[in-house]
JSON list of C-alpha atoms in Angstrom, two decimals:
[
{"chain": "A", "resi": 243, "resn": "MET", "atom": "CA", "xyz": [110.50, 98.27, 102.18]},
{"chain": "A", "resi": 244, "resn": "LYS", "atom": "CA", "xyz": [110.87, 98.51, 105.94]},
{"chain": "A", "resi": 245, "resn": "ILE", "atom": "CA", "xyz": [108.40, 100.52, 108.04]},
{"chain": "A", "resi": 246, "resn": "GLN", "atom": "CA", "xyz": [109.21, 101.12, 111.68]},
{"chain": "A", "resi": 247, "resn": "ILE", "atom": "CA", "xyz": [106.38, 102.25, 113.96]},
{"chain": "A", "resi": 248, "resn": "TRP", "atom": "CA", "xyz": [106.92, 103.78, 117.37]},
{"chain": "A", "resi": 249, "resn": "SER", "atom": "CA", "xyz": [103.69, 103.66, 119.35]},
{"chain": "A", "resi": 250, "resn": "ASP", "atom": "CA", "xyz": [102.14, 103.07, 122.76]},
{"chain": "A", "resi": 251, "resn": "PHE", "atom": "CA", "xyz": [99.10, 100.94, 123.48]},
{"chain": "A", "resi": 252, "resn": "SER", "atom": "CA", "xyz": [97.57, 103.71, 125.58]},
{"chain": "A", "resi": 253, "resn": "CYS", "atom": "CA", "xyz": [97.69, 106.14, 122.63]},
{"chain": "A", "resi": 254, "resn": "PRO", "atom": "CA", "xyz": [94.40, 106.33, 120.68]},
{"chain": "A", "resi": 255, "resn": "PHE", "atom": "CA", "xyz": [96.06, 108.01, 117.72]},
{"chain": "A", "resi": 256, "resn": "CYS", "atom": "CA", "xyz": [98.58, 105.18, 117.52]},
{"chain": "A", "resi": 257, "resn": "TYR", "atom": "CA", "xyz": [95.71, 102.72, 117.03]},
{"chain": "A", "resi": 258, "resn": "ILE", "atom": "CA", "xyz": [94.01, 104.98, 114.49]},
{"chain": "A", "resi": 259, "resn": "GLY", "atom": "CA", "xyz": [97.28, 105.67, 112.67]},
{"chain": "A", "resi": 260, "resn": "LYS", "atom": "CA", "xyz": [98.09, 101.97, 112.52]},
{"chain": "A", "resi": 261, "resn": "HIS", "atom": "CA", "xyz": [94.75, 101.26, 110.86]},
{"chain": "A", "resi": 262, "resn": "HIS", "atom": "CA", "xyz": [95.21, 104.09, 108.40]},
{"chain": "A", "resi": 263, "resn": "LEU", "atom": "CA", "xyz": [98.59, 102.65, 107.42]},
{"chain": "A", "resi": 264, "resn": "MET", "atom": "CA", "xyz": [97.13, 99.16, 107.05]},
{"chain": "A", "resi": 265, "resn": "SER", "atom": "CA", "xyz": [94.36, 100.52, 104.83]},
{"chain": "A", "resi": 266, "resn": "ALA", "atom": "CA", "xyz": [96.97, 102.20, 102.64]},
{"chain": "A", "resi": 267, "resn": "LEU", "atom": "CA", "xyz": [98.96, 98.96, 102.49]},
{"chain": "A", "resi": 268, "resn": "ASP", "atom": "CA", "xyz": [95.87, 97.00, 101.41]},
{"chain": "A", "resi": 269, "resn": "ALA", "atom": "CA", "xyz": [95.79, 99.09, 98.23]},
{"chain": "A", "resi": 270, "resn": "PHE", "atom": "CA", "xyz": [99.57, 99.20, 97.74]},
{"chain": "A", "resi": 271, "resn": "SER", "atom": "CA", "xyz": [100.98, 97.20, 94.84]},
{"chain": "A", "resi": 272, "resn": "GLY", "atom": "CA", "xyz": [104.18, 96.37, 96.70]},
{"chain": "A", "resi": 273, "resn": "ARG", "atom": "CA", "xyz": [102.51, 95.12, 99.87]},
{"chain": "A", "resi": 274, "resn": "GLU", "atom": "CA", "xyz": [104.26, 91.74, 99.81]},
{"chain": "A", "resi": 275, "resn": "SER", "atom": "CA", "xyz": [107.67, 93.38, 100.02]},
{"chain": "A", "resi": 276, "resn": "VAL", "atom": "CA", "xyz": [106.80, 95.52, 103.07]},
{"chain": "A", "resi": 277, "resn": "GLU", "atom": "CA", "xyz": [108.17, 94.61, 106.49]},
{"chain": "A", "resi": 278, "resn": "ILE", "atom": "CA", "xyz": [106.54, 96.28, 109.49]},
{"chain": "A", "resi": 279, "resn": "ILE", "atom": "CA", "xyz": [108.54, 96.59, 112.69]},
{"chain": "A", "resi": 280, "resn": "PHE", "atom": "CA", "xyz": [106.79, 97.72, 115.87]},
{"chain": "A", "resi": 281, "resn": "ARG", "atom": "CA", "xyz": [108.93, 99.79, 118.22]},
{"chain": "A", "resi": 282, "resn": "SER", "atom": "CA", "xyz": [108.27, 100.65, 121.86]},
{"chain": "A", "resi": 283, "resn": "PHE", "atom": "CA", "xyz": [107.37, 104.03, 123.30]},
{"chain": "A", "resi": 284, "resn": "GLU", "atom": "CA", "xyz": [105.93, 104.66, 126.77]},
{"chain": "A", "resi": 285, "resn": "LEU", "atom": "CA", "xyz": [103.87, 107.82, 127.11]},
{"chain": "A", "resi": 286, "resn": "ASP", "atom": "CA", "xyz": [103.78, 107.39, 130.88]},
{"chain": "A", "resi": 287, "resn": "PRO", "atom": "CA", "xyz": [106.43, 105.02, 132.26]},
{"chain": "A", "resi": 288, "resn": "ASN", "atom": "CA", "xyz": [105.10, 105.74, 135.76]},
{"chain": "A", "resi": 289, "resn": "ALA", "atom": "CA", "xyz": [101.54, 104.71, 134.97]},
{"chain": "A", "resi": 290, "resn": "PRO", "atom": "CA", "xyz": [100.05, 102.35, 137.59]},
{"chain": "A", "resi": 291, "resn": "VAL", "atom": "CA", "xyz": [99.65, 98.62, 137.09]},
{"chain": "A", "resi": 292, "resn": "SER", "atom": "CA", "xyz": [96.53, 98.45, 139.27]},
{"chain": "A", "resi": 293, "resn": "GLY", "atom": "CA", "xyz": [94.21, 99.98, 136.69]},
{"chain": "A", "resi": 294, "resn": "ASN", "atom": "CA", "xyz": [91.88, 101.63, 139.20]},
{"chain": "A", "resi": 295, "resn": "THR", "atom": "CA", "xyz": [91.79, 105.13, 137.68]},
{"chain": "A", "resi": 296, "resn": "ASN", "atom": "CA", "xyz": [88.84, 106.40, 135.67]},
{"chain": "A", "resi": 297, "resn": "ILE", "atom": "CA", "xyz": [90.09, 107.66, 132.31]},
{"chain": "A", "resi": 298, "resn": "HIS", "atom": "CA", "xyz": [88.06, 110.89, 132.41]},
{"chain": "A", "resi": 299, "resn": "ALA", "atom": "CA", "xyz": [89.27, 111.70, 135.91]},
{"chain": "A", "resi": 300, "resn": "HIS", "atom": "CA", "xyz": [92.80, 110.85, 134.77]},
{"chain": "A", "resi": 301, "resn": "LEU", "atom": "CA", "xyz": [92.58, 113.18, 131.76]},
{"chain": "A", "resi": 302, "resn": "SER", "atom": "CA", "xyz": [90.98, 115.92, 133.83]},
{"chain": "A", "resi": 303, "resn": "GLU", "atom": "CA", "xyz": [93.87, 115.87, 136.28]},
{"chain": "A", "resi": 304, "resn": "LYS", "atom": "CA", "xyz": [96.58, 115.39, 133.69]},
{"chain": "A", "resi": 305, "resn": "TYR", "atom": "CA", "xyz": [95.51, 118.25, 131.42]},
{"chain": "A", "resi": 306, "resn": "ASP", "atom": "CA", "xyz": [93.92, 120.46, 134.10]},
{"chain": "A", "resi": 307, "resn": "MET", "atom": "CA", "xyz": [90.48, 120.37, 132.48]},
{"chain": "A", "resi": 308, "resn": "SER", "atom": "CA", "xyz": [86.97, 119.74, 133.70]},
{"chain": "A", "resi": 309, "resn": "LEU", "atom": "CA", "xyz": [85.40, 116.29, 133.56]},
{"chain": "A", "resi": 310, "resn": "HIS", "atom": "CA", "xyz": [82.98, 117.67, 130.97]},
{"chain": "A", "resi": 311, "resn": "ASP", "atom": "CA", "xyz": [85.84, 118.78, 128.72]},
{"chain": "A", "resi": 312, "resn": "ALA", "atom": "CA", "xyz": [87.57, 115.44, 129.20]},
{"chain": "A", "resi": 313, "resn": "ARG", "atom": "CA", "xyz": [84.44, 113.62, 128.07]},
{"chain": "A", "resi": 314, "resn": "GLU", "atom": "CA", "xyz": [84.10, 115.90, 125.06]},
{"chain": "A", "resi": 315, "resn": "MET", "atom": "CA", "xyz": [87.71, 115.14, 124.11]},
{"chain": "A", "resi": 316, "resn": "THR", "atom": "CA", "xyz": [87.20, 111.37, 124.27]},
{"chain": "A", "resi": 317, "resn": "THR", "atom": "CA", "xyz": [83.96, 111.73, 122.30]},
{"chain": "A", "resi": 318, "resn": "ARG", "atom": "CA", "xyz": [85.83, 113.47, 119.48]},
{"chain": "A", "resi": 319, "resn": "ILE", "atom": "CA", "xyz": [88.50, 110.78, 119.48]},
{"chain": "A", "resi": 320, "resn": "THR", "atom": "CA", "xyz": [85.83, 108.05, 119.45]},
{"chain": "A", "resi": 321, "resn": "GLN", "atom": "CA", "xyz": [84.30, 109.64, 116.36]},
{"chain": "A", "resi": 322, "resn": "GLN", "atom": "CA", "xyz": [87.69, 109.69, 114.62]},
{"chain": "A", "resi": 323, "resn": "ALA", "atom": "CA", "xyz": [88.18, 106.05, 115.54]},
{"chain": "A", "resi": 324, "resn": "LYS", "atom": "CA", "xyz": [84.83, 105.09, 114.00]},
{"chain": "A", "resi": 325, "resn": "LEU", "atom": "CA", "xyz": [85.94, 106.57, 110.69]},
{"chain": "A", "resi": 326, "resn": "ALA", "atom": "CA", "xyz": [88.87, 104.15, 110.82]},
{"chain": "A", "resi": 327, "resn": "GLY", "atom": "CA", "xyz": [86.54, 101.24, 111.57]},
{"chain": "A", "resi": 328, "resn": "LEU", "atom": "CA", "xyz": [87.41, 101.07, 115.28]},
{"chain": "A", "resi": 329, "resn": "ASP", "atom": "CA", "xyz": [85.20, 101.03, 118.36]},
{"chain": "A", "resi": 330, "resn": "PHE", "atom": "CA", "xyz": [86.57, 102.90, 121.36]},
{"chain": "A", "resi": 331, "resn": "ASN", "atom": "CA", "xyz": [84.99, 102.39, 124.76]},
{"chain": "A", "resi": 332, "resn": "PHE", "atom": "CA", "xyz": [86.38, 105.22, 126.89]},
{"chain": "A", "resi": 333, "resn": "ASP", "atom": "CA", "xyz": [83.71, 104.97, 129.59]},
{"chain": "A", "resi": 334, "resn": "TYR", "atom": "CA", "xyz": [85.17, 101.64, 130.74]},
{"chain": "A", "resi": 335, "resn": "LEU", "atom": "CA", "xyz": [88.77, 102.06, 129.62]},
{"chain": "A", "resi": 336, "resn": "ILE", "atom": "CA", "xyz": [91.35, 101.10, 132.25]},
{"chain": "A", "resi": 337, "resn": "PRO", "atom": "CA", "xyz": [94.49, 103.31, 132.23]},
{"chain": "A", "resi": 338, "resn": "ALA", "atom": "CA", "xyz": [97.48, 101.10, 132.87]},
{"chain": "A", "resi": 339, "resn": "ASN", "atom": "CA", "xyz": [101.23, 100.75, 132.59]},
{"chain": "A", "resi": 340, "resn": "THR", "atom": "CA", "xyz": [102.25, 99.40, 129.16]},
{"chain": "A", "resi": 341, "resn": "PHE", "atom": "CA", "xyz": [105.81, 98.24, 129.79]},
{"chain": "A", "resi": 342, "resn": "ASP", "atom": "CA", "xyz": [105.01, 94.51, 130.01]},
{"chain": "A", "resi": 343, "resn": "ALA", "atom": "CA", "xyz": [102.77, 94.79, 126.94]},
{"chain": "A", "resi": 344, "resn": "HIS", "atom": "CA", "xyz": [105.73, 96.16, 125.00]},
{"chain": "A", "resi": 345, "resn": "ARG", "atom": "CA", "xyz": [107.95, 93.31, 126.21]},
{"chain": "A", "resi": 346, "resn": "LEU", "atom": "CA", "xyz": [105.26, 90.86, 125.09]},
{"chain": "A", "resi": 347, "resn": "LEU", "atom": "CA", "xyz": [105.13, 92.47, 121.64]},
{"chain": "A", "resi": 348, "resn": "HIS", "atom": "CA", "xyz": [108.88, 92.02, 121.21]},
{"chain": "A", "resi": 349, "resn": "PHE", "atom": "CA", "xyz": [108.49, 88.34, 122.07]},
{"chain": "A", "resi": 350, "resn": "ALA", "atom": "CA", "xyz": [105.63, 88.06, 119.56]},
{"chain": "A", "resi": 351, "resn": "CYS", "atom": "CA", "xyz": [107.88, 89.67, 116.94]},
{"chain": "A", "resi": 352, "resn": "ASP", "atom": "CA", "xyz": [110.42, 86.89, 117.41]},
{"chain": "A", "resi": 353, "resn": "GLN", "atom": "CA", "xyz": [107.62, 84.39, 116.78]},
{"chain": "A", "resi": 354, "resn": "GLY", "atom": "CA", "xyz": [106.42, 86.15, 113.61]},
{"chain": "A", "resi": 355, "resn": "LEU", "atom": "CA", "xyz": [103.20, 87.40, 115.25]},
{"chain": "A", "resi": 356, "resn": "SER", "atom": "CA", "xyz": [103.93, 91.06, 115.90]},
{"chain": "A", "resi": 357, "resn": "GLU", "atom": "CA", "xyz": [101.07, 92.54, 113.85]},
{"chain": "A", "resi": 358, "resn": "PRO", "atom": "CA", "xyz": [98.26, 90.38, 115.30]},
{"chain": "A", "resi": 359, "resn": "MET", "atom": "CA", "xyz": [99.70, 90.84, 118.80]},
{"chain": "A", "resi": 360, "resn": "ALA", "atom": "CA", "xyz": [99.83, 94.62, 118.43]},
{"chain": "A", "resi": 361, "resn": "GLU", "atom": "CA", "xyz": [96.28, 94.66, 117.10]},
{"chain": "A", "resi": 362, "resn": "ARG", "atom": "CA", "xyz": [95.04, 92.49, 119.98]},
{"chain": "A", "resi": 363, "resn": "LEU", "atom": "CA", "xyz": [96.71, 94.70, 122.59]},
{"chain": "A", "resi": 364, "resn": "PHE", "atom": "CA", "xyz": [95.23, 97.88, 121.14]},
{"chain": "A", "resi": 365, "resn": "LYS", "atom": "CA", "xyz": [91.78, 96.32, 120.96]},
{"chain": "A", "resi": 366, "resn": "ALA", "atom": "CA", "xyz": [92.08, 94.99, 124.50]},
{"chain": "A", "resi": 367, "resn": "TYR", "atom": "CA", "xyz": [92.84, 98.46, 125.78]},
{"chain": "A", "resi": 368, "resn": "PHE", "atom": "CA", "xyz": [90.48, 100.67, 123.78]},
{"chain": "A", "resi": 369, "resn": "THR", "atom": "CA", "xyz": [87.58, 98.34, 122.97]},
{"chain": "A", "resi": 370, "resn": "ASP", "atom": "CA", "xyz": [87.49, 95.47, 125.46]},
{"chain": "A", "resi": 371, "resn": "SER", "atom": "CA", "xyz": [88.34, 97.44, 128.62]},
{"chain": "A", "resi": 372, "resn": "ASN", "atom": "CA", "xyz": [91.12, 95.08, 129.67]},
{"chain": "A", "resi": 373, "resn": "ASN", "atom": "CA", "xyz": [93.88, 96.00, 132.10]},
{"chain": "A", "resi": 374, "resn": "ILE", "atom": "CA", "xyz": [96.89, 95.37, 129.88]},
{"chain": "A", "resi": 375, "resn": "ALA", "atom": "CA", "xyz": [99.25, 95.74, 132.83]},
{"chain": "A", "resi": 376, "resn": "ASP", "atom": "CA", "xyz": [97.82, 92.52, 134.28]},
{"chain": "A", "resi": 377, "resn": "LYS", "atom": "CA", "xyz": [100.12, 89.62, 133.42]},
{"chain": "A", "resi": 378, "resn": "GLY", "atom": "CA", "xyz": [97.29, 87.11, 133.49]},
{"chain": "A", "resi": 379, "resn": "ILE", "atom": "CA", "xyz": [95.36, 89.14, 130.91]},
{"chain": "A", "resi": 380, "resn": "LEU", "atom": "CA", "xyz": [98.48, 89.50, 128.77]},
{"chain": "A", "resi": 381, "resn": "ILE", "atom": "CA", "xyz": [98.97, 85.73, 128.78]},
{"chain": "A", "resi": 382, "resn": "ARG", "atom": "CA", "xyz": [95.36, 85.25, 127.65]},
{"chain": "A", "resi": 383, "resn": "LEU", "atom": "CA", "xyz": [95.70, 87.81, 124.86]},
{"chain": "A", "resi": 384, "resn": "ALA", "atom": "CA", "xyz": [98.95, 86.23, 123.69]},
{"chain": "A", "resi": 385, "resn": "THR", "atom": "CA", "xyz": [97.35, 82.80, 123.64]},
{"chain": "A", "resi": 386, "resn": "GLU", "atom": "CA", "xyz": [94.50, 84.14, 121.52]},
{"chain": "A", "resi": 387, "resn": "VAL", "atom": "CA", "xyz": [96.94, 85.13, 118.75]},
{"chain": "A", "resi": 388, "resn": "GLY", "atom": "CA", "xyz": [98.73, 81.80, 118.82]},
{"chain": "A", "resi": 389, "resn": "LEU", "atom": "CA", "xyz": [101.61, 82.23, 121.28]},
{"chain": "A", "resi": 390, "resn": "ASP", "atom": "CA", "xyz": [102.56, 79.49, 123.72]},
{"chain": "A", "resi": 391, "resn": "PRO", "atom": "CA", "xyz": [101.16, 80.48, 127.15]},
{"chain": "A", "resi": 392, "resn": "GLU", "atom": "CA", "xyz": [103.96, 78.80, 129.07]},
{"chain": "A", "resi": 393, "resn": "ARG", "atom": "CA", "xyz": [106.62, 80.68, 127.11]},
{"chain": "A", "resi": 394, "resn": "VAL", "atom": "CA", "xyz": [104.69, 83.93, 127.50]},
{"chain": "A", "resi": 395, "resn": "ASN", "atom": "CA", "xyz": [104.49, 83.29, 131.23]},
{"chain": "A", "resi": 396, "resn": "GLY", "atom": "CA", "xyz": [108.25, 82.84, 131.30]},
{"chain": "A", "resi": 397, "resn": "VAL", "atom": "CA", "xyz": [108.79, 86.13, 129.49]},
{"chain": "A", "resi": 398, "resn": "LEU", "atom": "CA", "xyz": [106.41, 88.19, 131.62]},
{"chain": "A", "resi": 399, "resn": "PHE", "atom": "CA", "xyz": [107.64, 86.88, 134.96]},
{"chain": "A", "resi": 400, "resn": "SER", "atom": "CA", "xyz": [111.22, 87.80, 134.09]},
{"chain": "A", "resi": 401, "resn": "ASP", "atom": "CA", "xyz": [113.00, 90.81, 132.64]},
{"chain": "A", "resi": 402, "resn": "GLN", "atom": "CA", "xyz": [113.23, 89.36, 129.14]},
{"chain": "A", "resi": 403, "resn": "TYR", "atom": "CA", "xyz": [112.95, 91.92, 126.30]},
{"chain": "A", "resi": 404, "resn": "ALA", "atom": "CA", "xyz": [113.23, 94.84, 128.71]},
{"chain": "A", "resi": 405, "resn": "ASP", "atom": "CA", "xyz": [116.47, 95.79, 126.99]},
{"chain": "A", "resi": 406, "resn": "ARG", "atom": "CA", "xyz": [114.73, 95.94, 123.60]},
{"chain": "A", "resi": 407, "resn": "VAL", "atom": "CA", "xyz": [112.02, 98.22, 124.97]},
{"chain": "A", "resi": 408, "resn": "ARG", "atom": "CA", "xyz": [114.64, 100.53, 126.44]},
{"chain": "A", "resi": 409, "resn": "ALA", "atom": "CA", "xyz": [116.67, 100.49, 123.21]},
{"chain": "A", "resi": 410, "resn": "ASP", "atom": "CA", "xyz": [113.64, 101.55, 121.16]},
{"chain": "A", "resi": 411, "resn": "GLU", "atom": "CA", "xyz": [112.93, 104.37, 123.58]},
{"chain": "A", "resi": 412, "resn": "ALA", "atom": "CA", "xyz": [116.55, 105.50, 123.66]},
{"chain": "A", "resi": 413, "resn": "PHE", "atom": "CA", "xyz": [116.67, 105.70, 119.86]},
{"chain": "A", "resi": 414, "resn": "VAL", "atom": "CA", "xyz": [113.72, 108.08, 119.56]},
{"chain": "A", "resi": 415, "resn": "ARG", "atom": "CA", "xyz": [115.06, 110.18, 122.42]},
{"chain": "A", "resi": 416, "resn": "GLN", "atom": "CA", "xyz": [118.18, 110.68, 120.32]},
{"chain": "A", "resi": 417, "resn": "LEU", "atom": "CA", "xyz": [115.93, 111.87, 117.50]},
{"chain": "A", "resi": 418, "resn": "LYS", "atom": "CA", "xyz": [114.16, 114.17, 119.98]},
{"chain": "A", "resi": 419, "resn": "ILE", "atom": "CA", "xyz": [110.83, 112.52, 119.22]},
{"chain": "A", "resi": 420, "resn": "THR", "atom": "CA", "xyz": [108.35, 113.20, 122.02]},
{"chain": "A", "resi": 421, "resn": "SER", "atom": "CA", "xyz": [105.03, 112.09, 120.53]},
{"chain": "A", "resi": 422, "resn": "VAL", "atom": "CA", "xyz": [103.58, 109.04, 118.84]},
{"chain": "A", "resi": 423, "resn": "PRO", "atom": "CA", "xyz": [102.67, 107.47, 116.51]},
{"chain": "A", "resi": 424, "resn": "PHE", "atom": "CA", "xyz": [105.92, 107.99, 114.62]},
{"chain": "A", "resi": 425, "resn": "PHE", "atom": "CA", "xyz": [106.71, 106.12, 111.40]},
{"chain": "A", "resi": 426, "resn": "ILE", "atom": "CA", "xyz": [110.02, 105.77, 109.58]},
{"chain": "A", "resi": 427, "resn": "PHE", "atom": "CA", "xyz": [109.94, 104.43, 106.01]},
{"chain": "A", "resi": 428, "resn": "ASP", "atom": "CA", "xyz": [113.15, 102.76, 104.78]},
{"chain": "A", "resi": 429, "resn": "ASN", "atom": "CA", "xyz": [115.23, 104.88, 107.18]},
{"chain": "A", "resi": 430, "resn": "LYS", "atom": "CA", "xyz": [114.53, 107.86, 104.91]},
{"chain": "A", "resi": 431, "resn": "TYR", "atom": "CA", "xyz": [111.08, 109.32, 105.42]},
{"chain": "A", "resi": 432, "resn": "ALA", "atom": "CA", "xyz": [109.45, 110.11, 108.74]},
{"chain": "A", "resi": 433, "resn": "VAL", "atom": "CA", "xyz": [105.72, 110.49, 109.26]},
{"chain": "A", "resi": 434, "resn": "SER", "atom": "CA", "xyz": [104.32, 111.80, 112.53]},
{"chain": "A", "resi": 435, "resn": "GLY", "atom": "CA", "xyz": [100.80, 111.35, 113.86]},
{"chain": "A", "resi": 436, "resn": "ALA", "atom": "CA", "xyz": [97.65, 109.56, 112.71]},
{"chain": "A", "resi": 437, "resn": "GLN", "atom": "CA", "xyz": [97.86, 110.78, 109.13]},
{"chain": "A", "resi": 438, "resn": "PRO", "atom": "CA", "xyz": [95.00, 110.03, 106.72]},
{"chain": "A", "resi": 439, "resn": "VAL", "atom": "CA", "xyz": [95.16, 106.97, 104.49]},
{"chain": "A", "resi": 440, "resn": "SER", "atom": "CA", "xyz": [95.99, 109.15, 101.48]},
{"chain": "A", "resi": 441, "resn": "ALA", "atom": "CA", "xyz": [99.13, 110.52, 103.18]},
{"chain": "A", "resi": 442, "resn": "PHE", "atom": "CA", "xyz": [100.43, 107.02, 103.90]},
{"chain": "A", "resi": 443, "resn": "SER", "atom": "CA", "xyz": [99.66, 105.99, 100.32]},
{"chain": "A", "resi": 444, "resn": "ASP", "atom": "CA", "xyz": [101.67, 108.94, 99.00]},
{"chain": "A", "resi": 445, "resn": "VAL", "atom": "CA", "xyz": [104.69, 108.01, 101.10]},
{"chain": "A", "resi": 446, "resn": "LEU", "atom": "CA", "xyz": [104.47, 104.32, 100.15]},
{"chain": "A", "resi": 447, "resn": "ASN", "atom": "CA", "xyz": [104.37, 105.17, 96.46]},
{"chain": "A", "resi": 448, "resn": "LYS", "atom": "CA", "xyz": [107.23, 107.67, 96.77]},
{"chain": "A", "resi": 449, "resn": "VAL", "atom": "CA", "xyz": [109.49, 105.19, 98.56]},
{"chain": "A", "resi": 450, "resn": "GLN", "atom": "CA", "xyz": [108.66, 102.48, 96.01]},
{"chain": "A", "resi": 451, "resn": "GLU", "atom": "CA", "xyz": [109.34, 104.79, 93.06]},
{"chain": "A", "resi": 452, "resn": "GLU", "atom": "CA", "xyz": [112.71, 105.80, 94.48]},
{"chain": "A", "resi": 453, "resn": "ALA", "atom": "CA", "xyz": [113.66, 102.16, 95.06]},
{"chain": "A", "resi": 454, "resn": "GLU", "atom": "CA", "xyz": [112.73, 101.29, 91.49]},
{"chain": "A", "resi": 455, "resn": "ARG", "atom": "CA", "xyz": [114.87, 104.14, 90.12]},
{"chain": "A", "resi": 456, "resn": "LEU", "atom": "CA", "xyz": [117.85, 102.94, 92.14]},
{"chain": "A", "resi": 457, "resn": "ASN", "atom": "CA", "xyz": [117.45, 99.48, 90.64]},
{"chain": "A", "resi": 458, "resn": "GLN", "atom": "CA", "xyz": [117.52, 100.82, 87.11]},
{"chain": "A", "resi": 459, "resn": "ILE", "atom": "CA", "xyz": [120.93, 101.00, 85.43]},
{"chain": "A", "resi": 460, "resn": "ASP", "atom": "CA", "xyz": [121.66, 103.96, 83.19]},
{"chain": "A", "resi": 461, "resn": "SER", "atom": "CA", "xyz": [123.22, 102.25, 80.15]},
{"chain": "A", "resi": 462, "resn": "LYS", "atom": "CA", "xyz": [124.59, 105.52, 78.74]},
{"chain": "A", "resi": 463, "resn": "PRO", "atom": "CA", "xyz": [128.10, 105.85, 80.26]},
{"chain": "A", "resi": 464, "resn": "ARG", "atom": "CA", "xyz": [129.17, 109.14, 81.79]},
{"chain": "A", "resi": 465, "resn": "TYR", "atom": "CA", "xyz": [132.83, 108.43, 80.88]},
{"chain": "A", "resi": 466, "resn": "GLU", "atom": "CA", "xyz": [134.12, 106.38, 77.94]},
{"chain": "A", "resi": 467, "resn": "GLY", "atom": "CA", "xyz": [137.51, 104.71, 77.52]},
{"chain": "A", "resi": 468, "resn": "PRO", "atom": "CA", "xyz": [139.08, 102.03, 75.34]},
{"chain": "A", "resi": 469, "resn": "SER", "atom": "CA", "xyz": [136.85, 98.99, 74.85]},
{"chain": "A", "resi": 470, "resn": "CYS", "atom": "CA", "xyz": [136.10, 96.06, 72.54]},
{"chain": "A", "resi": 471, "resn": "ALA", "atom": "CA", "xyz": [132.85, 96.00, 70.57]},
{"chain": "A", "resi": 472, "resn": "VAL", "atom": "CA", "xyz": [130.93, 92.80, 69.84]},
{"chain": "A", "resi": 473, "resn": "ASP", "atom": "CA", "xyz": [131.88, 92.85, 66.14]},
{"chain": "A", "resi": 474, "resn": "THR", "atom": "CA", "xyz": [135.65, 93.10, 66.69]},
{"chain": "A", "resi": 475, "resn": "GLY", "atom": "CA", "xyz": [136.08, 89.57, 68.03]},
{"chain": "A", "resi": 476, "resn": "GLY", "atom": "CA", "xyz": [138.48, 90.75, 70.69]},
{"chain": "A", "resi": 477, "resn": "ILE", "atom": "CA", "xyz": [142.25, 90.54, 70.24]}
]
């Protein structure tokens, strides 16, 4: 089974949704046959790389709300995150451009480390208050999950994997998808948003059941013609 996930590292519901999916997979009988592919999506391609903006001021301006309402919103999201076993630290969160982080994730995918790299990037942003637009920080995070720092340096200080990021984004634009997280199971079933664990479990079981039915051969023929039976010995 192949699960594609479109997400952005600045999206709290992407982090929560990812953990809900992983929890569902932990209890899924076919876990070993599941391949997870992380796809790129930028919520704000024009986000700064400096990381100087306060998140509550940023939300207040973006959604035309008061600072009080912005803090209430992040408090609600923090409570949702705790239910998923995550610690969000919005007071010190650094809003930042995520394009290089997405390029890094594609490189990590080629090295077989996409899941731990994605997890580390989300945690760096929402828990550790790191500026994930800073190339030096990205190199450190990549090294922590086992990637070669010199190769990571070569990727980040070039345009490598930019085409993959753009291809992922172009694909969802064709589907008219404008929000994340967005999950596609076996190119058949789409799931949008940070659904509860039970919803992901239902989809996993449904996809597995359908795959098992396709692998079963109906031995009763729909059409019958001339044939030789085992007791005739042929001609």
